[in-house]
Structure formats: C-alpha cells, structure tokens
JSON list of C-alpha atoms in Angstrom, two decimals:
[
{"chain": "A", "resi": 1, "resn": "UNK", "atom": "CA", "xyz": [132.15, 19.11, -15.27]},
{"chain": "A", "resi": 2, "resn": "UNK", "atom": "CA", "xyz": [129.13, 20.96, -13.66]},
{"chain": "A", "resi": 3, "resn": "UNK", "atom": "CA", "xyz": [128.21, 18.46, -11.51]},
{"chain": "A", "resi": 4, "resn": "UNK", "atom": "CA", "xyz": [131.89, 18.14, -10.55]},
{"chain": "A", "resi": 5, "resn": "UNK", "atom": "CA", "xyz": [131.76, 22.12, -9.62]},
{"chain": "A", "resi": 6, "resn": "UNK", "atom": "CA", "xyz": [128.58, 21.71, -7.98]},
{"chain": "A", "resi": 7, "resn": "UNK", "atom": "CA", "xyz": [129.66, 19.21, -5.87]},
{"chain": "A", "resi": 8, "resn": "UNK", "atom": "CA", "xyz": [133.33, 20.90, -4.46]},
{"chain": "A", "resi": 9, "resn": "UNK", "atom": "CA", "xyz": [130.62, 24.32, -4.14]},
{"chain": "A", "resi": 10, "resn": "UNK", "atom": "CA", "xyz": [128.24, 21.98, -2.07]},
{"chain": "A", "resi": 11, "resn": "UNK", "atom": "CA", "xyz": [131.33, 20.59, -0.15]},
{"chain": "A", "resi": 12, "resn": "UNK", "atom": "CA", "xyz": [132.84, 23.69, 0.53]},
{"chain": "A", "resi": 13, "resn": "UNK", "atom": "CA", "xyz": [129.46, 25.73, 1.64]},
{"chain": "A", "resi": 14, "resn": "UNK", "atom": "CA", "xyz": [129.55, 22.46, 4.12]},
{"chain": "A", "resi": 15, "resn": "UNK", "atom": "CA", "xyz": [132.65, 22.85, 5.65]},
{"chain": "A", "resi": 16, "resn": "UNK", "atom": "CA", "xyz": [132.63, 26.80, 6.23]},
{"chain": "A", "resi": 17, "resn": "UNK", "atom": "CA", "xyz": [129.26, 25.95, 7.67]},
{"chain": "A", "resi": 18, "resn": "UNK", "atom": "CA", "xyz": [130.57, 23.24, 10.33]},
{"chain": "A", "resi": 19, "resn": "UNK", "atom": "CA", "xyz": [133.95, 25.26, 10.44]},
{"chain": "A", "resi": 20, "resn": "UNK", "atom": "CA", "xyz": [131.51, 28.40, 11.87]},
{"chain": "A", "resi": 21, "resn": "UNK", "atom": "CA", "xyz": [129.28, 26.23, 14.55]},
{"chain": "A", "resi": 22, "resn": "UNK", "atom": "CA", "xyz": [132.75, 24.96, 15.66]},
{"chain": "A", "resi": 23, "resn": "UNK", "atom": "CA", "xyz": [134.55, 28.24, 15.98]},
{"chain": "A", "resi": 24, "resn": "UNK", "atom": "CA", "xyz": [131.21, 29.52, 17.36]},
{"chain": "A", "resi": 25, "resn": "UNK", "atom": "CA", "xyz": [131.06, 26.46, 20.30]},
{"chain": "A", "resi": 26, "resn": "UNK", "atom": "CA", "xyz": [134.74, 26.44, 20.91]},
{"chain": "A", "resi": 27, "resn": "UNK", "atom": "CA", "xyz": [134.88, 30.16, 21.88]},
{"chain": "A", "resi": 28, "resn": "UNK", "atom": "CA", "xyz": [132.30, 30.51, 24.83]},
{"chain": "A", "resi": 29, "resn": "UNK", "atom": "CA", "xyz": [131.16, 33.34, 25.38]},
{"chain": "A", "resi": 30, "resn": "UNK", "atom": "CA", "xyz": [128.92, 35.21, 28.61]},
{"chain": "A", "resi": 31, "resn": "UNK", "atom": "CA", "xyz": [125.31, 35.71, 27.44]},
{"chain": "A", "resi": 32, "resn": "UNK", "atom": "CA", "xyz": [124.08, 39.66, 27.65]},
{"chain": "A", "resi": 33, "resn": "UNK", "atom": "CA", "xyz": [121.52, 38.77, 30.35]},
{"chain": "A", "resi": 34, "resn": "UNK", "atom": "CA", "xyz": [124.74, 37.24, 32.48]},
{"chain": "A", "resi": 35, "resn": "UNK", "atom": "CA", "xyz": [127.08, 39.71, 31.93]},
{"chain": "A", "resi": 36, "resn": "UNK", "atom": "CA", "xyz": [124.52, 42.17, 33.38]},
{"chain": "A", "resi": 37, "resn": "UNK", "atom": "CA", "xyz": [124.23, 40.66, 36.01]},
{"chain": "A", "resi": 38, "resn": "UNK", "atom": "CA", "xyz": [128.02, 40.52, 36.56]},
{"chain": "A", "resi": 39, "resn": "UNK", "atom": "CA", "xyz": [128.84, 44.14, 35.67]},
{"chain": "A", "resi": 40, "resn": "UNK", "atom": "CA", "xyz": [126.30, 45.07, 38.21]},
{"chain": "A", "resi": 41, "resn": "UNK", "atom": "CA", "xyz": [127.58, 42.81, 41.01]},
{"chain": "A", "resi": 42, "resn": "UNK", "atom": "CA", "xyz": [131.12, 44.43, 40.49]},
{"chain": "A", "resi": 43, "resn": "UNK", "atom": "CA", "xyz": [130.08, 47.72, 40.51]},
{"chain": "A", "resi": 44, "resn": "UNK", "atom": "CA", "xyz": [128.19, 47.58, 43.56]},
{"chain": "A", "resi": 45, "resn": "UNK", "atom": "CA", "xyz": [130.71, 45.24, 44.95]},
{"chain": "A", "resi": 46, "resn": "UNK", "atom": "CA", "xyz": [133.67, 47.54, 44.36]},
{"chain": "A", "resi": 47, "resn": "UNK", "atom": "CA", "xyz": [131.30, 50.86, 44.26]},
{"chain": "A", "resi": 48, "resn": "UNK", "atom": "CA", "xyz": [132.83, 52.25, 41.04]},
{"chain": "A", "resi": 49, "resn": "UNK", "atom": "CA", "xyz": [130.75, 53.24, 37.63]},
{"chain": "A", "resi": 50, "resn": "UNK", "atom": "CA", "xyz": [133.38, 51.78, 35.12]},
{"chain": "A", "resi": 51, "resn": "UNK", "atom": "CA", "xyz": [135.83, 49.33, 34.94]},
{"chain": "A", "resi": 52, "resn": "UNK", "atom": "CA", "xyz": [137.80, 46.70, 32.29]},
{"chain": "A", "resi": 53, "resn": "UNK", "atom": "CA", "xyz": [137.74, 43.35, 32.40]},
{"chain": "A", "resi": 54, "resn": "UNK", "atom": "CA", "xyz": [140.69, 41.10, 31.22]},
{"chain": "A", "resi": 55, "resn": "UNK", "atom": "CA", "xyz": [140.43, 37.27, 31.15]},
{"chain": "A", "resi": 56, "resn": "UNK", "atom": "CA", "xyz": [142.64, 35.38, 32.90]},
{"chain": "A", "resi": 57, "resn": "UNK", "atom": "CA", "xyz": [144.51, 33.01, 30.85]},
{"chain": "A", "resi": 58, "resn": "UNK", "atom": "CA", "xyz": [145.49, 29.43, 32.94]},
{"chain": "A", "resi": 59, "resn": "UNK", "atom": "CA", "xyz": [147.70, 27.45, 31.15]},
{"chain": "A", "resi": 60, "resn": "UNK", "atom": "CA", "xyz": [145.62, 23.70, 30.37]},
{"chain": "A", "resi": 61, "resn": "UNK", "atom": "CA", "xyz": [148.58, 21.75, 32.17]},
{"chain": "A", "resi": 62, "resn": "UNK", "atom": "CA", "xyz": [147.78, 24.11, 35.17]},
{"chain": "A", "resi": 63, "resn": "UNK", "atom": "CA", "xyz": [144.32, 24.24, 34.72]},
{"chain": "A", "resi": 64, "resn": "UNK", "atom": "CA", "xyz": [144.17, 20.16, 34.94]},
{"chain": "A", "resi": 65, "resn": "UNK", "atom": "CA", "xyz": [145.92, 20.48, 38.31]},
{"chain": "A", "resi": 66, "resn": "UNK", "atom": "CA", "xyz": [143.06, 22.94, 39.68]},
{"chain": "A", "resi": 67, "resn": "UNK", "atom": "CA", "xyz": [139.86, 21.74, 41.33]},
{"chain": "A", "resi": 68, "resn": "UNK", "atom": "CA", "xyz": [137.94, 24.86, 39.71]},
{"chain": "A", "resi": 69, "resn": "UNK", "atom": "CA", "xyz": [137.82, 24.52, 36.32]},
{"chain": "A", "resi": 70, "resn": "UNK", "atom": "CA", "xyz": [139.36, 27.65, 34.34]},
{"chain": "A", "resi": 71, "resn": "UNK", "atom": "CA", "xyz": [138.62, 26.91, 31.07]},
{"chain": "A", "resi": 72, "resn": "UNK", "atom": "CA", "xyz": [137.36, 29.40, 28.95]},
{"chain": "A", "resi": 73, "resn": "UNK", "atom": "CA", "xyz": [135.55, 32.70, 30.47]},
{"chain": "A", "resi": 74, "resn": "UNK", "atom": "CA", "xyz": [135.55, 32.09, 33.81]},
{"chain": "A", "resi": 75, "resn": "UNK", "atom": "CA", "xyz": [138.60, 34.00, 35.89]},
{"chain": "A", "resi": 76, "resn": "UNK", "atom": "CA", "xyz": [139.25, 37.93, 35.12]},
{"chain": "A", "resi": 77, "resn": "UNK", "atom": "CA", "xyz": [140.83, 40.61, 36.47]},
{"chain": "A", "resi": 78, "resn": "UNK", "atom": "CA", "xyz": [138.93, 43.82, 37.63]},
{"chain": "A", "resi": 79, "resn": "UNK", "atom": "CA", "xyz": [140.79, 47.15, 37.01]},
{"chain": "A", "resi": 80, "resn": "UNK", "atom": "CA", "xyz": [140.18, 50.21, 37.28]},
{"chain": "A", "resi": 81, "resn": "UNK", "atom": "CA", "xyz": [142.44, 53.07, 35.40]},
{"chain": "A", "resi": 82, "resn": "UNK", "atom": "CA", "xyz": [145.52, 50.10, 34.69]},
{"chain": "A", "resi": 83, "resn": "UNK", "atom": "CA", "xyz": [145.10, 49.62, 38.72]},
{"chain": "A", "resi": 84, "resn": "UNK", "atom": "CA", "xyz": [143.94, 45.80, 39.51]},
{"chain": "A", "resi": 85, "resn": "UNK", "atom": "CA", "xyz": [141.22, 46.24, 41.86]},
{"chain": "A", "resi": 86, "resn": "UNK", "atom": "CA", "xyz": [140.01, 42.58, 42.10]},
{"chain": "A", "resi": 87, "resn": "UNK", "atom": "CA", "xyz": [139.12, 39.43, 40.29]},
{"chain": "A", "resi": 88, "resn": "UNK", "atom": "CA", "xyz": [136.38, 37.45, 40.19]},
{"chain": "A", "resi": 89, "resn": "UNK", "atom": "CA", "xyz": [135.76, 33.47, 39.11]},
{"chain": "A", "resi": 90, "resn": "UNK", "atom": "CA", "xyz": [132.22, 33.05, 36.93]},
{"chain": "A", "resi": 91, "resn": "UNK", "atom": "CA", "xyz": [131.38, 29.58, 37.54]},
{"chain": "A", "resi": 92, "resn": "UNK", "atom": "CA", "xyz": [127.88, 27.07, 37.38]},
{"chain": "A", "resi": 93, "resn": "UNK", "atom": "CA", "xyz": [127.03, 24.34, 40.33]},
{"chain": "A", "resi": 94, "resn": "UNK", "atom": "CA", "xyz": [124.67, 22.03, 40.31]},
{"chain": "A", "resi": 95, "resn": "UNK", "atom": "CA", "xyz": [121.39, 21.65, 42.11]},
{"chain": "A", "resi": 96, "resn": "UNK", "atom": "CA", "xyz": [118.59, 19.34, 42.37]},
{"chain": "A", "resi": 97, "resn": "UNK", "atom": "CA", "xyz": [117.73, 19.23, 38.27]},
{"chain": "A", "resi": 98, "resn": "UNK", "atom": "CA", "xyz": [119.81, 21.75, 36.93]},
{"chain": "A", "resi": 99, "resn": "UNK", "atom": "CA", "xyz": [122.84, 23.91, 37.35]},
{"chain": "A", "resi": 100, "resn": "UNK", "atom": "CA", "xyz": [123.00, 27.31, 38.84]},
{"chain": "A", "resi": 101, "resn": "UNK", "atom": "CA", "xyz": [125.61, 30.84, 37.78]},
{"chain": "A", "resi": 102, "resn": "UNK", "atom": "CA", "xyz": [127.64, 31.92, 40.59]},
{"chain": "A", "resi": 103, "resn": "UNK", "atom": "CA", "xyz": [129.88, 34.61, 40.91]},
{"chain": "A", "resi": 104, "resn": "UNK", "atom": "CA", "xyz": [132.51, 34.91, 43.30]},
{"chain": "A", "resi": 105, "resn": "UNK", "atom": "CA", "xyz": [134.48, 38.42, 43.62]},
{"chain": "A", "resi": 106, "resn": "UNK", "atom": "CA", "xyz": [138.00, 38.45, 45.15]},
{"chain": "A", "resi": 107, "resn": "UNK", "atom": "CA", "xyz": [139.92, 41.52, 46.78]},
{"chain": "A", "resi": 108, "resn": "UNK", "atom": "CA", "xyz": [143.26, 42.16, 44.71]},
{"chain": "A", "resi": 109, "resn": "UNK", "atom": "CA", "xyz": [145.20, 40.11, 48.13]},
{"chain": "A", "resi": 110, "resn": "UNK", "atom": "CA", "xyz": [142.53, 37.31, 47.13]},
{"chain": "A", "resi": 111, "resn": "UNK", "atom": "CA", "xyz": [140.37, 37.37, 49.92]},
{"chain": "A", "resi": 112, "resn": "UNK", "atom": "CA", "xyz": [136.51, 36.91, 48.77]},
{"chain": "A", "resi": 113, "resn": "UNK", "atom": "CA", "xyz": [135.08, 40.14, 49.26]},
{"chain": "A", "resi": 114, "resn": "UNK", "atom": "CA", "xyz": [131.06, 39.05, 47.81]},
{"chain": "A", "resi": 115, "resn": "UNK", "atom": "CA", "xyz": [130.10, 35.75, 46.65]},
{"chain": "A", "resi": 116, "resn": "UNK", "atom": "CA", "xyz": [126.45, 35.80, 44.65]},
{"chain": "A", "resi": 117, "resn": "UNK", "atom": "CA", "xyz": [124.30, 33.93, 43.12]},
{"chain": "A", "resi": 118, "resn": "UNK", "atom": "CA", "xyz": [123.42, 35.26, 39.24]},
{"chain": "A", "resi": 119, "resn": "UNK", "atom": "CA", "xyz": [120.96, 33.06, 37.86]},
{"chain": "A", "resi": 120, "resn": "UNK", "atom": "CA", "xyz": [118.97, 29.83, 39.66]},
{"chain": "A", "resi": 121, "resn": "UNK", "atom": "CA", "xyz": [116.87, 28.02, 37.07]},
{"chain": "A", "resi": 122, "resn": "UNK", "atom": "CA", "xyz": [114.91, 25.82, 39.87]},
{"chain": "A", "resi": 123, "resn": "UNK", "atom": "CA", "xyz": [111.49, 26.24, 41.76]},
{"chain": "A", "resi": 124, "resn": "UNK", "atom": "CA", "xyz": [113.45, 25.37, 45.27]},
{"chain": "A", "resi": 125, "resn": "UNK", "atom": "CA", "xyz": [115.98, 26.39, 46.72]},
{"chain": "A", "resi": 126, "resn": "UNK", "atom": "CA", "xyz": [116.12, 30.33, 46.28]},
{"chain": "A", "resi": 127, "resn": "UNK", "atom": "CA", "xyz": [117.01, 30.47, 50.01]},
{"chain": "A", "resi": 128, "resn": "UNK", "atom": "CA", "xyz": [120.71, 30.30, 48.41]},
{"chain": "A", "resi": 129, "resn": "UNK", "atom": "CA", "xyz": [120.73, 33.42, 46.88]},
{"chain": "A", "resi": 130, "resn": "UNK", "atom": "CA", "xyz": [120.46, 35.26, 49.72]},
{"chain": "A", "resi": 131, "resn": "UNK", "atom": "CA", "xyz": [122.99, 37.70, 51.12]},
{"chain": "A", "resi": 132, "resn": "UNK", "atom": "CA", "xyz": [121.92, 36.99, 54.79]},
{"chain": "A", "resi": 133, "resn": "UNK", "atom": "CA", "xyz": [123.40, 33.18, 53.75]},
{"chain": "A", "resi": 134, "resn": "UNK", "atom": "CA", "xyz": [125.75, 33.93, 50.98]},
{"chain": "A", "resi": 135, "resn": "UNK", "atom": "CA", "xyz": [127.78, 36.71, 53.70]},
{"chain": "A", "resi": 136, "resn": "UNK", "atom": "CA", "xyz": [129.52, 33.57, 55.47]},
{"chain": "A", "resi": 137, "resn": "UNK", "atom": "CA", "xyz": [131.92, 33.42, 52.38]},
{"chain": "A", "resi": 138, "resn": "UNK", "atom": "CA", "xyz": [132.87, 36.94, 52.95]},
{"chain": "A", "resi": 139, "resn": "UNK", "atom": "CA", "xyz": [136.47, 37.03, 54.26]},
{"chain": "A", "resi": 140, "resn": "UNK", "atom": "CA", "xyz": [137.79, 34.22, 53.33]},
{"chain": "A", "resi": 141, "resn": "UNK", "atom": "CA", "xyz": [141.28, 33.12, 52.37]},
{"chain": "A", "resi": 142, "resn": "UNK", "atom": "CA", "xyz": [143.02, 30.76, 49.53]},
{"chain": "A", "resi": 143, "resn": "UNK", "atom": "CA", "xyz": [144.04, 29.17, 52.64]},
{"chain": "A", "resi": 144, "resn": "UNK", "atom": "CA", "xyz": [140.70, 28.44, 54.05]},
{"chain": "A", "resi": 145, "resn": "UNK", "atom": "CA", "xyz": [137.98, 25.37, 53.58]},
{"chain": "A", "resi": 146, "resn": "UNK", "atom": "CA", "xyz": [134.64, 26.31, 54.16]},
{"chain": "A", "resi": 147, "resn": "UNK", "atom": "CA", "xyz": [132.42, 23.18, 55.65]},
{"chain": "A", "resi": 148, "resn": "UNK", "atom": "CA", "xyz": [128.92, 22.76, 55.07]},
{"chain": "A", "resi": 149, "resn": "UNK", "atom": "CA", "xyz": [127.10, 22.13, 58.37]},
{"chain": "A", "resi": 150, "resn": "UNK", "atom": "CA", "xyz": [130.37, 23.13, 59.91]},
{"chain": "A", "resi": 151, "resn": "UNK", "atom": "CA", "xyz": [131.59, 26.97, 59.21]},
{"chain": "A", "resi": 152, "resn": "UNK", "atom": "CA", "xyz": [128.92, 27.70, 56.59]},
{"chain": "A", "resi": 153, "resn": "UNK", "atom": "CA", "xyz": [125.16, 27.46, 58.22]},
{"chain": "A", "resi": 154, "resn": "UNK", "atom": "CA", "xyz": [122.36, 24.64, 56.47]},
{"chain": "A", "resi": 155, "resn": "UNK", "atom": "CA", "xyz": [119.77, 25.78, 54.44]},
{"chain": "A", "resi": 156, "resn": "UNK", "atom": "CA", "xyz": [116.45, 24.02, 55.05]},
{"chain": "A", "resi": 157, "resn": "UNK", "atom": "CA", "xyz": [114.51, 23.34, 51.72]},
{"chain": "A", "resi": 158, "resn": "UNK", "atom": "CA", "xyz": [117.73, 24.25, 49.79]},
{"chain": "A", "resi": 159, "resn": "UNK", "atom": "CA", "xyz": [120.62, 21.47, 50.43]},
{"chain": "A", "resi": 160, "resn": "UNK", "atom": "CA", "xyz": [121.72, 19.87, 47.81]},
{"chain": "A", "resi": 161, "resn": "UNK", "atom": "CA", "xyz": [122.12, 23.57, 46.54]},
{"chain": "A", "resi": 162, "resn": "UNK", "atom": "CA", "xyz": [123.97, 24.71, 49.48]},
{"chain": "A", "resi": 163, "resn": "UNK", "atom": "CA", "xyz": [126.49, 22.03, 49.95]},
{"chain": "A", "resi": 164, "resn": "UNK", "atom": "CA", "xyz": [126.94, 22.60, 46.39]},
{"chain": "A", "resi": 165, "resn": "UNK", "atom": "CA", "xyz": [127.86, 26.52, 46.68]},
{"chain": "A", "resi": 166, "resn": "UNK", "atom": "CA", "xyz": [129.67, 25.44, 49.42]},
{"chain": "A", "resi": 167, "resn": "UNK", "atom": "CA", "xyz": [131.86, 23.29, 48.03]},
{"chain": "A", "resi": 168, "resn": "UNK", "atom": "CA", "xyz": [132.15, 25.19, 44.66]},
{"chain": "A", "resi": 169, "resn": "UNK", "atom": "CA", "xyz": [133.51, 28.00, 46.72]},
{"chain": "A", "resi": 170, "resn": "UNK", "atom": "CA", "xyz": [136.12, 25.54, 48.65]},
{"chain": "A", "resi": 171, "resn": "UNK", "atom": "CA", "xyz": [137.17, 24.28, 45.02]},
{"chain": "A", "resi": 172, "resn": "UNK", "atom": "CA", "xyz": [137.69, 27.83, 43.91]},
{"chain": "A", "resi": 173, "resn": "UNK", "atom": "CA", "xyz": [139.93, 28.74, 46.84]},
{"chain": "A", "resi": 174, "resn": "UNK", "atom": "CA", "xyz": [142.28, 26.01, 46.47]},
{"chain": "A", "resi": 175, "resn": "UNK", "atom": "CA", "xyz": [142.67, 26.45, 42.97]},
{"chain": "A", "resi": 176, "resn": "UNK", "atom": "CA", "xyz": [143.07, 30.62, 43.27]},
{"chain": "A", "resi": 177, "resn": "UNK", "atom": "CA", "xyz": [145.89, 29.24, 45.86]},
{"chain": "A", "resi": 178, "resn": "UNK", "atom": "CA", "xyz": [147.21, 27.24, 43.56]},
{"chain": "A", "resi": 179, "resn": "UNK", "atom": "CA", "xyz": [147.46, 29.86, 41.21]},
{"chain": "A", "resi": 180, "resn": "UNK", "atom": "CA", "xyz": [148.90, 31.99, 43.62]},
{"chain": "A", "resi": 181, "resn": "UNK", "atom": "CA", "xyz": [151.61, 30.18, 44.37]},
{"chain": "A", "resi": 182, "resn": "UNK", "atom": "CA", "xyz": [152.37, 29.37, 41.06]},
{"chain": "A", "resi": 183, "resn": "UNK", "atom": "CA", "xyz": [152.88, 33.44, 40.55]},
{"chain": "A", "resi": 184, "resn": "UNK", "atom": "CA", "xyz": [149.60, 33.72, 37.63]},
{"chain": "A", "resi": 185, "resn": "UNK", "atom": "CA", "xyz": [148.12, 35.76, 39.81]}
]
C-alpha cells in the first residue's frame, strides 16, 4: 500500500512538473531586457511617457494565410488614454549564424512610422542597425514591397542581414494588409 501511494505521489509530482515547463513554453513571453528596449523605442517613437499595450489576437486560420508570422507576442496595439496611437509587429530574422529582434512601429493608418533593430547577437553586420539605413522603411504602406538592391540601399559587410530586414519588413506589410482588409485591424 505505501509503495502504491508513493508511486501515484511520484507520478503526480511528475506530471505537475511537465504540466508547468509546458504551460511555461507554450505561453511566450518578451524577456525584461527586450521589452526595454521596446518601451523605449515607442516612447521616443511616438514622444509620449506612458502608454498600454494590448496584444493583438490573429485568429490561427488567418494567421496561416499571413507571410509574418503572428503567433504569440508579436502584434500590439499602442494606446494612449483608450486612443489607439499605433501598433507595432516584434519579430526575429535571421543573419549569418543567428537570428536578430526587430521592431517595426506602425502609424494608427498603418504606415511604418520607425523600423529598429533591438538586439543583433553577431560580430558583423551592425551596419543594419543604423537609422541612417533603417530610415528607408519609413513611410511605407501595406500596399508597398520594399526591394533589396532596388528601393532599399545594400549594405556592404552586412547582406545576408539586410536582405533579411528587408524582406522581413515586405512580409510584415503584406500580412498587416491582409489583416486590414480582413477588418482585425
């Protein structure tokens, strides 16, 4: 009889222990050193001290039809005193050996207003995060489809980062269209 108790206690202490590293992995959640980073970029962004943050929930059957993947913690809504004053889309890209955080931060009419880049884990490359580069985003539309080489300057030293920012940022704008027209945003 004890080792029968013992065992269901083992068992159970088991499964509330999986049952936690699952409910902990299937909720993601924005590290503190990222969401620094983010709450700064909106607030100089926008220029305003405080502001709320609600996720944007896509549906999975729309989210399969997007380019941009939405799962999880990745699109929200800015607003400011119930009034939406933009969104942004939290997303990673890779580069040569690893992936970088990007943010990209929309106008409420879902034009970008600032794209940046949060965290770059390489040695090459940085050239990316710069504003001089990352300013040819600025401006533009659902509707538009940036080209690297094309509409959105080469980066010497940093390519396979750049075409990837690049296209990360065309992905994004289809799928915020999509959205769009499908009346979630």
């Amino acid at each position: 009889m004890y080792r029968e108790s013992k065992r269901i206690a083992l068992g159970l202490f088991f499964m509330t222990l999986a049952w936690s590293f699952y409910g902990y992995t299937a909720l993601p959640q924005i590290s503190t050193r990222l969401q620094k980073k983010i709450d700064k970029a909106i607030k100089t962004t926008y220029g305003i001290d405080s502001f709320k943050m609600l996720a944007v929930q896509v549906p999975k059957a729309l989210n399969s039809e997007t380019l941009a993947d939405f799962d999880g913690d990745k699109l929200f809504k800015i607003s400011k005193n119930e009034k939406t004053i933009g969104y942004f889309f939290l997303g990673e890209a890779p580069s040569m050996k690893n992936v970088f955080d990007y943010i990209i931060l929309f106008t409420p009419d879902l034009t970008i207003k600032k794209s940046k880049v949060l965290i770059y884990r390489e040695d090459y490359g940085l050239q990316i995060g710069s504003q001089r580069w990352l300013k040819q985003f600025i401006g533009l539309e659902v509707s538009d489809v940036p080209t690297y080489g094309e509409d959105i300057d080469a980066i010497a030293g940093a390519t396979i980062s750049a075409k990837s920012m690049t296209k990360a940022t065309a992905d994004v704008l289809k799928s915020m269209q999509l959205l769009k027209e499908r009346k979630l945003l």
